[in-house]
Amino acid sequence: MRQAHSKFQYTTAIVCAIPSSLPAEAQRQNDPAEAVDLEKAVRQHRQYVRALKNLGLEVIELPADDNHPDCVFVEDVSVVCDGVALISRLGHQTRRGESARMKSTLEELGLIVEEMKAPAALDGGDVLFTGKEFLVGLSKRTNQAGMEALARTFSSYPVTGISVTSHLHLKSMMTMGGHDIIVVGGSSEAQNAWIEVEKKARFQYEKLLVPDDTAANCLFVNGTLIHLVAAEIPDSFEVFNRLSCPKMELENSELSKVDGCLTCLSILI
Ligand code: CIR
């Protein structure tokens, strides 16, 4: 594997194809939710993979695993930083079987692989790496022991817990939008989480406010900001339009119905 040399510069991505069991069986916050159009979801996922390839990444595509309806959301399964991968113990019982295959995939890539043990629980969607420190959502999926396990594995970085009350994950409300820039959603929950970040984080960041919380989940990859298309974030699109950095837009209407956002579809290395 080629090595990337700076934060947010990646050479490799791991993704997983969408299983046919997803529309009926994936976990979702709002039940019943709008039906997922599987074919459309697959098309949108292909575009996602193409975007990463266009940014110069080698994309490792794992086959869909029908026994694990949420397997496409690979971000939750492992946190990778500086050549070390922590296999998380996923917060939802039905997803724990996703870890074994990811462990061998990461080992084959030559990463140092560590594994989180009970009672720790953590979803990668709660882990916001700013390049300087980790902010970890304490949520329905991620507990204090999970955050402490992450802090032990990545001991050279500060690790700070942020309360996540109604959203699935911390990154359902905020993600990196550039070096030292955090894109934050406009809901009161997202704003409260941001206030906590401002109080507790060891470093300072610029806030880029977007009205829609779904817009706050972006991917900052190799200098390009990937965000959702205007149709999915009508009130926030203009905010991205005003940025001068290279940008790409992607559709994610289908997987968002089962709480999947852009970051959760890849592990970036
Ligand atoms: C779940 O509830 O676990 C999946 N349906 C969605 C996971 C989304 N993951 C993420 O945003 N990191």
Short mmCIF file of N, CA and C in Angstrom, two decimals, residues 174-257:
data_model
loop_
_atom_site.label_atom_id
_atom_site.label_comp_id
_atom_site.label_asym_id
_atom_site.label_seq_id
_atom_site.Cartn_x
_atom_site.Cartn_y
_atom_site.Cartn_z
N MET A 174 -21.71 17.01 12.61
CA MET A 174 -20.52 17.81 12.26
C MET A 174 -19.41 16.91 11.72
N THR A 175 -18.69 17.45 10.73
CA THR A 175 -17.52 16.75 10.19
C THR A 175 -16.49 17.79 9.76
N MET A 176 -15.32 17.32 9.37
CA MET A 176 -14.28 18.25 8.90
C MET A 176 -14.64 18.76 7.51
N GLY A 177 -14.51 20.07 7.33
CA GLY A 177 -14.79 20.67 6.02
C GLY A 177 -13.52 21.24 5.41
N GLY A 178 -12.40 21.04 6.06
CA GLY A 178 -11.12 21.57 5.60
C GLY A 178 -10.16 21.51 6.78
N HIS A 179 -8.91 21.99 6.58
CA HIS A 179 -7.97 22.00 7.69
C HIS A 179 -8.47 22.97 8.75
N ASP A 180 -8.70 22.50 9.96
CA ASP A 180 -9.17 23.32 11.09
C ASP A 180 -10.55 23.94 10.86
N ILE A 181 -11.33 23.37 9.94
CA ILE A 181 -12.71 23.86 9.72
C ILE A 181 -13.67 22.71 10.02
N ILE A 182 -14.65 22.98 10.87
CA ILE A 182 -15.67 21.95 11.15
C ILE A 182 -17.01 22.45 10.61
N VAL A 183 -17.63 21.63 9.77
CA VAL A 183 -18.96 21.95 9.24
C VAL A 183 -19.97 21.49 10.29
N VAL A 184 -20.85 22.40 10.71
CA VAL A 184 -21.77 22.08 11.81
C VAL A 184 -23.21 22.33 11.35
N GLY A 185 -24.11 21.41 11.66
CA GLY A 185 -25.51 21.55 11.31
C GLY A 185 -26.22 22.62 12.13
N GLY A 186 -27.39 23.04 11.66
CA GLY A 186 -28.09 24.16 12.26
C GLY A 186 -29.08 23.82 13.35
N SER A 187 -29.33 22.53 13.62
CA SER A 187 -30.32 22.19 14.66
C SER A 187 -29.81 22.60 16.03
N SER A 188 -30.72 22.68 16.99
CA SER A 188 -30.28 23.07 18.33
C SER A 188 -29.36 22.01 18.93
N GLU A 189 -29.60 20.74 18.61
CA GLU A 189 -28.72 19.67 19.13
C GLU A 189 -27.30 19.84 18.58
N ALA A 190 -27.21 20.14 17.27
CA ALA A 190 -25.89 20.31 16.66
C ALA A 190 -25.19 21.53 17.25
N GLN A 191 -25.96 22.59 17.47
CA GLN A 191 -25.36 23.80 18.04
C GLN A 191 -24.88 23.56 19.46
N ASN A 192 -25.67 22.79 20.23
CA ASN A 192 -25.23 22.47 21.60
C ASN A 192 -23.96 21.63 21.58
N ALA A 193 -23.91 20.70 20.64
CA ALA A 193 -22.70 19.87 20.53
C ALA A 193 -21.50 20.75 20.17
N TRP A 194 -21.72 21.71 19.29
CA TRP A 194 -20.63 22.61 18.90
C TRP A 194 -20.14 23.44 20.11
N ILE A 195 -21.09 23.91 20.92
CA ILE A 195 -20.71 24.68 22.12
C ILE A 195 -19.81 23.82 23.01
N GLU A 196 -20.18 22.53 23.11
CA GLU A 196 -19.36 21.61 23.92
C GLU A 196 -17.97 21.43 23.29
N VAL A 197 -17.93 21.35 21.97
CA VAL A 197 -16.63 21.25 21.28
C VAL A 197 -15.79 22.48 21.59
N GLU A 198 -16.41 23.64 21.47
CA GLU A 198 -15.64 24.88 21.72
C GLU A 198 -15.09 24.93 23.14
N LYS A 199 -15.88 24.42 24.09
CA LYS A 199 -15.44 24.44 25.49
C LYS A 199 -14.36 23.41 25.78
N LYS A 200 -14.51 22.21 25.18
CA LYS A 200 -13.69 21.09 25.65
C LYS A 200 -12.53 20.69 24.74
N ALA A 201 -12.61 21.04 23.45
CA ALA A 201 -11.54 20.61 22.54
C ALA A 201 -10.24 21.30 22.92
N ARG A 202 -9.12 20.64 22.64
CA ARG A 202 -7.81 21.21 22.99
C ARG A 202 -7.36 22.27 21.98
N PHE A 203 -7.91 22.18 20.77
CA PHE A 203 -7.50 23.11 19.71
C PHE A 203 -8.73 23.90 19.26
N GLN A 204 -8.46 24.98 18.53
CA GLN A 204 -9.57 25.81 18.07
C GLN A 204 -9.85 25.54 16.60
N TYR A 205 -11.12 25.62 16.25
CA TYR A 205 -11.53 25.37 14.87
C TYR A 205 -12.49 26.46 14.41
N GLU A 206 -12.48 26.66 13.10
CA GLU A 206 -13.46 27.58 12.52
C GLU A 206 -14.75 26.78 12.30
N LYS A 207 -15.89 27.41 12.59
CA LYS A 207 -17.17 26.72 12.35
C LYS A 207 -17.74 27.16 11.02
N LEU A 208 -18.14 26.18 10.20
CA LEU A 208 -18.87 26.50 8.97
C LEU A 208 -20.31 26.02 9.20
N LEU A 209 -21.20 26.95 9.39
CA LEU A 209 -22.58 26.60 9.75
C LEU A 209 -23.40 26.29 8.51
N VAL A 210 -24.06 25.13 8.51
CA VAL A 210 -24.99 24.79 7.42
C VAL A 210 -26.37 24.55 8.04
N PRO A 211 -27.42 25.10 7.44
CA PRO A 211 -28.74 24.97 8.06
C PRO A 211 -29.20 23.51 8.23
N ASP A 212 -28.95 22.66 7.22
CA ASP A 212 -29.43 21.26 7.33
C ASP A 212 -28.38 20.40 8.02
N ASP A 213 -28.78 19.64 9.03
CA ASP A 213 -27.80 18.75 9.69
C ASP A 213 -27.24 17.72 8.71
N THR A 214 -28.07 17.26 7.76
CA THR A 214 -27.55 16.24 6.82
C THR A 214 -26.41 16.81 5.98
N ALA A 215 -26.43 18.13 5.76
CA ALA A 215 -25.37 18.76 4.97
C ALA A 215 -24.05 18.78 5.72
N ALA A 216 -24.13 18.66 7.05
CA ALA A 216 -22.92 18.77 7.87
C ALA A 216 -22.05 17.52 7.77
N ASN A 217 -22.57 16.49 7.14
CA ASN A 217 -21.73 15.31 6.96
C ASN A 217 -21.09 15.35 5.58
N CYS A 218 -19.84 15.77 5.55
CA CYS A 218 -19.07 15.90 4.30
C CYS A 218 -17.83 15.04 4.42
N LEU A 219 -17.17 14.88 3.29
CA LEU A 219 -15.89 14.14 3.27
C LEU A 219 -14.83 15.09 2.75
N PHE A 220 -13.79 15.30 3.53
CA PHE A 220 -12.68 16.14 3.08
C PHE A 220 -11.54 15.19 2.72
N VAL A 221 -11.32 15.03 1.43
CA VAL A 221 -10.39 14.01 0.93
C VAL A 221 -9.41 14.62 -0.05
N ASN A 222 -8.15 14.51 0.25
CA ASN A 222 -7.09 14.97 -0.67
C ASN A 222 -7.36 16.38 -1.20
N GLY A 223 -7.79 17.25 -0.30
CA GLY A 223 -7.98 18.67 -0.65
C GLY A 223 -9.33 19.00 -1.26
N THR A 224 -10.15 17.98 -1.49
CA THR A 224 -11.49 18.22 -2.09
C THR A 224 -12.58 17.97 -1.05
N LEU A 225 -13.57 18.84 -1.05
CA LEU A 225 -14.70 18.67 -0.13
C LEU A 225 -15.86 18.02 -0.90
N ILE A 226 -16.26 16.85 -0.43
CA ILE A 226 -17.40 16.17 -1.06
C ILE A 226 -18.63 16.44 -0.19
N HIS A 227 -19.68 16.98 -0.81
CA HIS A 227 -20.91 17.26 -0.06
C HIS A 227 -22.11 16.77 -0.86
N LEU A 228 -23.30 16.89 -0.28
CA LEU A 228 -24.51 16.40 -0.96
C LEU A 228 -24.97 17.37 -2.04
N VAL A 229 -25.79 16.86 -2.95
CA VAL A 229 -26.33 17.68 -4.05
C VAL A 229 -27.41 18.64 -3.52
N ALA A 230 -27.65 19.70 -4.29
CA ALA A 230 -28.59 20.75 -3.86
C ALA A 230 -29.97 20.19 -3.51
N ALA A 231 -30.44 19.20 -4.27
CA ALA A 231 -31.79 18.68 -4.03
C ALA A 231 -31.92 18.09 -2.62
N GLU A 232 -30.81 17.61 -2.07
CA GLU A 232 -30.88 16.97 -0.74
C GLU A 232 -30.60 17.95 0.40
N ILE A 233 -29.97 19.07 0.05
CA ILE A 233 -29.65 20.06 1.11
C ILE A 233 -29.99 21.47 0.59
N PRO A 234 -31.30 21.70 0.28
CA PRO A 234 -31.68 22.95 -0.40
C PRO A 234 -31.22 24.20 0.34
N ASP A 235 -31.26 24.18 1.67
CA ASP A 235 -30.93 25.41 2.40
C ASP A 235 -29.43 25.59 2.63
N SER A 236 -28.65 24.53 2.42
CA SER A 236 -27.22 24.60 2.76
C SER A 236 -26.30 24.68 1.56
N PHE A 237 -26.83 24.35 0.39
CA PHE A 237 -25.97 24.21 -0.79
C PHE A 237 -25.15 25.47 -1.05
N GLU A 238 -25.82 26.63 -0.90
CA GLU A 238 -25.16 27.92 -1.15
C GLU A 238 -23.91 28.12 -0.31
N VAL A 239 -23.96 27.59 0.93
CA VAL A 239 -22.81 27.75 1.83
C VAL A 239 -21.58 27.10 1.19
N PHE A 240 -21.77 25.92 0.63
CA PHE A 240 -20.64 25.22 -0.01
C PHE A 240 -20.23 25.95 -1.29
N ASN A 241 -21.22 26.46 -2.00
CA ASN A 241 -20.94 27.18 -3.25
C ASN A 241 -19.97 28.33 -3.04
N ARG A 242 -20.06 28.92 -1.86
CA ARG A 242 -19.22 30.10 -1.58
C ARG A 242 -17.78 29.73 -1.26
N LEU A 243 -17.50 28.45 -0.99
CA LEU A 243 -16.13 28.05 -0.64
C LEU A 243 -15.27 27.98 -1.89
N SER A 244 -14.00 28.33 -1.74
CA SER A 244 -13.15 28.37 -2.94
C SER A 244 -12.40 27.05 -3.17
N CYS A 245 -12.42 26.12 -2.20
CA CYS A 245 -11.65 24.87 -2.37
C CYS A 245 -12.33 23.99 -3.42
N PRO A 246 -11.58 23.02 -3.99
CA PRO A 246 -12.21 22.09 -4.94
C PRO A 246 -13.36 21.33 -4.25
N LYS A 247 -14.45 21.13 -4.99
CA LYS A 247 -15.63 20.48 -4.40
C LYS A 247 -16.19 19.44 -5.35
N MET A 248 -16.88 18.48 -4.77
CA MET A 248 -17.62 17.50 -5.57
C MET A 248 -18.96 17.32 -4.88
N GLU A 249 -20.00 17.00 -5.64
CA GLU A 249 -21.28 16.74 -4.99
C GLU A 249 -21.78 15.35 -5.33
N LEU A 250 -22.44 14.73 -4.37
CA LEU A 250 -22.92 13.37 -4.55
C LEU A 250 -24.35 13.25 -4.03
N GLU A 251 -25.09 12.31 -4.63
CA GLU A 251 -26.43 11.98 -4.11
C GLU A 251 -26.30 10.91 -3.04
N ASN A 252 -27.15 10.99 -2.04
CA ASN A 252 -27.18 9.92 -1.02
C ASN A 252 -28.59 9.77 -0.47
N SER A 253 -29.59 10.03 -1.34
CA SER A 253 -30.97 10.06 -0.85
C SER A 253 -31.42 8.71 -0.29
N GLU A 254 -30.91 7.61 -0.86
CA GLU A 254 -31.45 6.29 -0.47
C GLU A 254 -30.86 5.81 0.85
N LEU A 255 -29.52 5.83 0.96
CA LEU A 255 -28.92 5.31 2.20
C LEU A 255 -29.21 6.24 3.38
N SER A 256 -29.51 7.51 3.08
CA SER A 256 -29.84 8.41 4.20
C SER A 256 -31.16 7.99 4.87
N LYS A 257 -31.99 7.23 4.15
CA LYS A 257 -33.25 6.77 4.76
C LYS A 257 -33.00 5.76 5.88
#
